[in-house]
XYZ file of C-alpha atoms in Angstrom:
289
model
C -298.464 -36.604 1.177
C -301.099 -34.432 2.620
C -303.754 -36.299 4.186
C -306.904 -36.587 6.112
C -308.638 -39.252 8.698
C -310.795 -38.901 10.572
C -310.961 -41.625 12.957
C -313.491 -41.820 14.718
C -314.509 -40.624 18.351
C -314.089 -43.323 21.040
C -315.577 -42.527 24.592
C -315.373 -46.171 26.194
C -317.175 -49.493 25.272
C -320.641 -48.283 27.726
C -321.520 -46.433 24.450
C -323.633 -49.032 22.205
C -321.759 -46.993 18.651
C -318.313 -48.335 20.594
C -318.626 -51.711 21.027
C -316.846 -54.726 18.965
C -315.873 -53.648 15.528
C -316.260 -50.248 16.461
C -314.833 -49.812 19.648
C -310.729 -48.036 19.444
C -308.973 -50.501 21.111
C -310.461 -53.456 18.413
C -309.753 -50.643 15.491
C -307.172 -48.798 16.569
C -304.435 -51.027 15.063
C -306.416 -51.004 11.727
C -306.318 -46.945 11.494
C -302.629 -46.966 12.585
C -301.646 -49.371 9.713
C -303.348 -46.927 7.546
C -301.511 -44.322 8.066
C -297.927 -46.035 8.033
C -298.692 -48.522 4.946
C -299.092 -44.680 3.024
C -295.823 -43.083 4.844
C -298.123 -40.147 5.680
C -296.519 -37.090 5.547
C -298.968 -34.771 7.505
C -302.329 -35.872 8.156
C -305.158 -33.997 10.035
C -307.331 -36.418 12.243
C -311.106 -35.473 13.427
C -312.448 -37.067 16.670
C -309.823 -37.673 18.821
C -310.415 -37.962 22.426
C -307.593 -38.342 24.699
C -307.225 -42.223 25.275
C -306.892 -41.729 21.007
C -304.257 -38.948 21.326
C -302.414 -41.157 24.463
C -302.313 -43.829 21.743
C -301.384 -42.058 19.105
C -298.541 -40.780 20.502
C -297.276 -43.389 21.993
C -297.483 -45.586 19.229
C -296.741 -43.426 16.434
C -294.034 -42.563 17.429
C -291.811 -41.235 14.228
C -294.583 -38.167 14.137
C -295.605 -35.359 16.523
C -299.527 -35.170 17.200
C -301.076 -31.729 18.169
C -304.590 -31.694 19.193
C -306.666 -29.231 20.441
C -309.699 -29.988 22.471
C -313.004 -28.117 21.370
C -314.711 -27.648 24.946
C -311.586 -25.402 26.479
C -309.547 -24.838 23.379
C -306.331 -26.570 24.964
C -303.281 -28.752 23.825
C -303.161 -32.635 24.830
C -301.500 -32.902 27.159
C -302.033 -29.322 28.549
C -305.943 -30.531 29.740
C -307.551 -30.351 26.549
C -311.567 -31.243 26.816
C -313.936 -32.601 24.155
C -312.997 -33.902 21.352
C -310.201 -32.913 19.465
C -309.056 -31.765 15.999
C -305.701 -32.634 15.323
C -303.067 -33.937 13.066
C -299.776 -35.506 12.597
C -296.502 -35.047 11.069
C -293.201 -37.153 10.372
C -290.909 -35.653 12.785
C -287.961 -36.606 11.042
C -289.298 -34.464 8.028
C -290.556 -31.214 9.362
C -289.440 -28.861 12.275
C -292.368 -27.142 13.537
C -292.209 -22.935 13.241
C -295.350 -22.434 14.730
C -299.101 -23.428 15.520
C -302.390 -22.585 16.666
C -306.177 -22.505 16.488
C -309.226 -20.133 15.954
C -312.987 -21.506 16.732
C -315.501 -21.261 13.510
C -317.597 -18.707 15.204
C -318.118 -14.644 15.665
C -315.617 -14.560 18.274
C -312.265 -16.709 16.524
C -309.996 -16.661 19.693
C -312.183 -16.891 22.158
C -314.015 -20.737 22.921
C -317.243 -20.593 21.547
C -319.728 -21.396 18.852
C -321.948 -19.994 16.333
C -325.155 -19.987 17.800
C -327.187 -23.425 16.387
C -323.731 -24.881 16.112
C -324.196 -28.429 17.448
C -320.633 -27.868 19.567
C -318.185 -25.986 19.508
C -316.077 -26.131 16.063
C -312.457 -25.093 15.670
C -309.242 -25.028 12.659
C -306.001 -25.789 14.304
C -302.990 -25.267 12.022
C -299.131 -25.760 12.026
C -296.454 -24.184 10.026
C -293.971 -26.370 8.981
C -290.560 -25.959 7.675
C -289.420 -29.124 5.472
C -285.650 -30.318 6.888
C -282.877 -29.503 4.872
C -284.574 -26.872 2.673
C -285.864 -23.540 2.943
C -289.838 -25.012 1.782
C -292.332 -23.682 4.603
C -295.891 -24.452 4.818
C -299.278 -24.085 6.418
C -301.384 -27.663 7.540
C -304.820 -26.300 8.260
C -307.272 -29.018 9.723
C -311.267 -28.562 10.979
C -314.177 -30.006 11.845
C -317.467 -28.469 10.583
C -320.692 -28.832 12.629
C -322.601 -31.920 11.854
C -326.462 -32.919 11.074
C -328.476 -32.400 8.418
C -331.406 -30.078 8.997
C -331.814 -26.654 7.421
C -329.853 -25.096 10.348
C -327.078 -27.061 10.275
C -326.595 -26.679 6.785
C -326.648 -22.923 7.721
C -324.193 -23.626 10.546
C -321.405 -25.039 8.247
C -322.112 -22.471 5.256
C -321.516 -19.182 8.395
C -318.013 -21.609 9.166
C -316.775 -21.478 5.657
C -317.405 -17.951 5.528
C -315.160 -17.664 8.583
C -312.723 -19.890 7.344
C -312.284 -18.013 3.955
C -311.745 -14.886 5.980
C -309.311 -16.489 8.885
C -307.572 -19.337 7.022
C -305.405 -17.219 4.079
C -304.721 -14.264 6.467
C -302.665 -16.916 8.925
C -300.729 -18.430 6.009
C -299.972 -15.162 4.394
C -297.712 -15.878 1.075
C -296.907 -19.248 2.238
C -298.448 -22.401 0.007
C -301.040 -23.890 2.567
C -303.726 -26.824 2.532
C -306.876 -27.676 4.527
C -307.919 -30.600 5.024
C -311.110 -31.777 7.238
C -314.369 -33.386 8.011
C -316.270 -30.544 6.484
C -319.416 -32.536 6.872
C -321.524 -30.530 4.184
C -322.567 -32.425 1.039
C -321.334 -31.154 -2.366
C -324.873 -29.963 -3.053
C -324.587 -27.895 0.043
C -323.529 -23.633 -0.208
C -320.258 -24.225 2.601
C -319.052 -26.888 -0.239
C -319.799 -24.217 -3.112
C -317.573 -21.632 -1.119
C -315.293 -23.495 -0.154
C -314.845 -25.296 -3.680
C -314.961 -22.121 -5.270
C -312.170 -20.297 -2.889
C -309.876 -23.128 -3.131
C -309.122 -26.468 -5.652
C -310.632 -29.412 -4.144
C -307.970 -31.909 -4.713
C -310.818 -35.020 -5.814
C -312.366 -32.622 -8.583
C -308.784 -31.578 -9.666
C -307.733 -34.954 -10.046
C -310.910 -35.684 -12.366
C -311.002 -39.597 -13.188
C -307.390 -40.208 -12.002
C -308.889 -39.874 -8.174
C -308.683 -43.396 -6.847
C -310.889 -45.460 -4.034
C -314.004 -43.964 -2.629
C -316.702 -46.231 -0.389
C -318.264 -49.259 -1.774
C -321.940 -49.619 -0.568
C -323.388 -52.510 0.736
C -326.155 -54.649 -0.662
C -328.612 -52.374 1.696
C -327.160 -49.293 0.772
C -327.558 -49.385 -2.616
C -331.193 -50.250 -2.257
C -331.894 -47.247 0.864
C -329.864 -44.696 -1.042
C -329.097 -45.741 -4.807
C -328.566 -41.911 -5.934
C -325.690 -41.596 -2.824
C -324.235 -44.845 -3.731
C -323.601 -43.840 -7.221
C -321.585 -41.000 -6.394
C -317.904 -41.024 -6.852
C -315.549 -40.974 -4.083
C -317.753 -41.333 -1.179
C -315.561 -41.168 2.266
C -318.103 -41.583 5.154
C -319.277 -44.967 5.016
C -322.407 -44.723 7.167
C -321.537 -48.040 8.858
C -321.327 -47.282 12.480
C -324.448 -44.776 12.440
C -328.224 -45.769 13.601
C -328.919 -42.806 12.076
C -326.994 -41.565 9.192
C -326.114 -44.456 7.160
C -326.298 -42.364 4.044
C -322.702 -42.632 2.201
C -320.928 -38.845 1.409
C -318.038 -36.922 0.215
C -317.536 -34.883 2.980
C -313.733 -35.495 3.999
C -311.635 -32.848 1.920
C -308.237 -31.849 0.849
C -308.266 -28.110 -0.442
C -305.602 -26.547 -1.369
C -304.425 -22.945 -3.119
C -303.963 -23.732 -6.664
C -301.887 -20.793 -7.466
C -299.084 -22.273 -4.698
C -299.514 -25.750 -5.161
C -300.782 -28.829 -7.597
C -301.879 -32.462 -6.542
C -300.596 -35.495 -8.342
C -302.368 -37.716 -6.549
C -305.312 -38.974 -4.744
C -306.515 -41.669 -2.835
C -309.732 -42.736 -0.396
C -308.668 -46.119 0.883
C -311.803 -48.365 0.829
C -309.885 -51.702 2.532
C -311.714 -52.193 5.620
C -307.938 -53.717 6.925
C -310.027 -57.185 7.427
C -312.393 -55.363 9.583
C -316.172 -56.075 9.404
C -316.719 -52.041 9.815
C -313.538 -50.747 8.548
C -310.730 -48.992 10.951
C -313.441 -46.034 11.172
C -316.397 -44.867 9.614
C -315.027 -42.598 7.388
C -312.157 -43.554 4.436
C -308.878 -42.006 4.696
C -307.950 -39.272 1.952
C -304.167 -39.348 0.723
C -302.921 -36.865 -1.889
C -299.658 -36.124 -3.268
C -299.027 -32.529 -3.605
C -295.923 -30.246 -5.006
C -295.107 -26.775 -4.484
C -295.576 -24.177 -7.506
């Protein structure tokens, strides 16, 4: 299962978008549920700070988490800052070959940004060998920049290009997958490059993809065009802002290396007024070619 989550940042309860429902240590039992009830195999999380990676670890504790913090490019647990793009993977199941990260900007390996990039934006990735077979992979897992005005939508289309050039040269002839918070809407021209390089696993699933948000009562009257699109993953729930609902949490994959079976974005809110985060979980089943 190749999967994606992300869960939402949490920077203590003084923040008004952290409090009750929303705040990590109400939700944080929720989003860990999630991700056992599926047996995720390796699942790249967006918005971890370090109290989340501190829990993660030490609660999770049949996977490995690597996270790398966006404002010094380091591993938790090695002083990473800012937030952090990470993931996870069953221990038990993989031994880990290798790893790293490049920033989405004009200078990869150095920390840095594009220039109206809202913060610094990163791909961290892991190669994985699967135990007790000779099967080795690529996990490839980003955050794009955020916001919708005209320059932001620039932003993330100057990251795909990046990512297109970096992400295939690092997995060489190895089957891969990214998976992320891409934040750009499938009208957008990062989702058209990105959905043109590689098979977004939704679209190849067709009407066999499962799940996708449900919108409330309001939601359906503020954005009735959003609402009726399939397979919505950011629920717009915890936002004063951007309540608008969107597809913007993808699995791609190489479909010349691999095929998906199966795909899932979990709408149970876990019994949770706002749900475990305020984006859906995406779970796919993928084989090797």
């Amino acid at each position: 299962t190749i999967c994606n989550y992300n869960s939402r940042y949490y920077n203590g309860t003084s923040d008004s978008n952290n409090k009750g429902d929303k705040a990590w240590p109400t939700r944080k039992a929720k989003v860990f549920e999630m991700i056992t009830d599926y047996s995720m195999d390796v699942c790249g999380l967006e918005e971890v700070t370090a109290t989340m990676a501190n829990d993660i670890v030490n609660t999770l504790t049949d996977y490995t988490y690597i996270g790398y913090g966006r404002d010094n490019g380091k591993l938790q647990g090695e002083g990473a800052g800012g937030e952090q793009t990470g993931l996870i993977f069953k221990t038990a199941h993989f031994e880990l070959l290798d790893q790293g990260r490049f920033f989405l900007s004009n200078t990869p390996e150095k920390v840095s940004k594009l220039k109206d990039s809202s913060y610094n934006r990163m791909v961290m990735w892991v190669k994985l060998k699967v135990r007790g077979t000779e099967d080795v992979f690529y996990l490839f897992a980003t955050h794009f920049d955020h916001n919708y005005e005209q320059k932001n939508i620039d932003v993330r289309s100057a990251q795909a290009d990046i990512a297109i050039n970096m992400v295939p040269k690092i997995a060489g002839e190895y089957p891969y997958f990214f998976v992320g918070d891409f934040n750009c809407e499938i009208t957008e021209p990062a989702y058209d490059k990105l959905s043109t390089f590689w098979t977004d696993a939704f679209i190849a699933m067709g009407e066999d993809a499962q799940g996708g948000y449900l919108c409330n009562d309001e939601q359906q009257t503020a954005y009735p065009t959003q609402c009726e699109w399939p397979g919505n993953t950011y629920t717009g729930l915890y936002s004063s802002s951007d309540k608008s609902p969107k597809r913007i949490d993808l699995v791609l994959f190489d479909d010349a290396r691999a095929t998906v079976s199966s795909y899932m974005a979990d709408n149970d809110n876990l019994g949770l007024e706002l749900y475990p985060s305020d984006h859906l979980p995406v779970i796919t089943e993928m084989e090797f070619k």
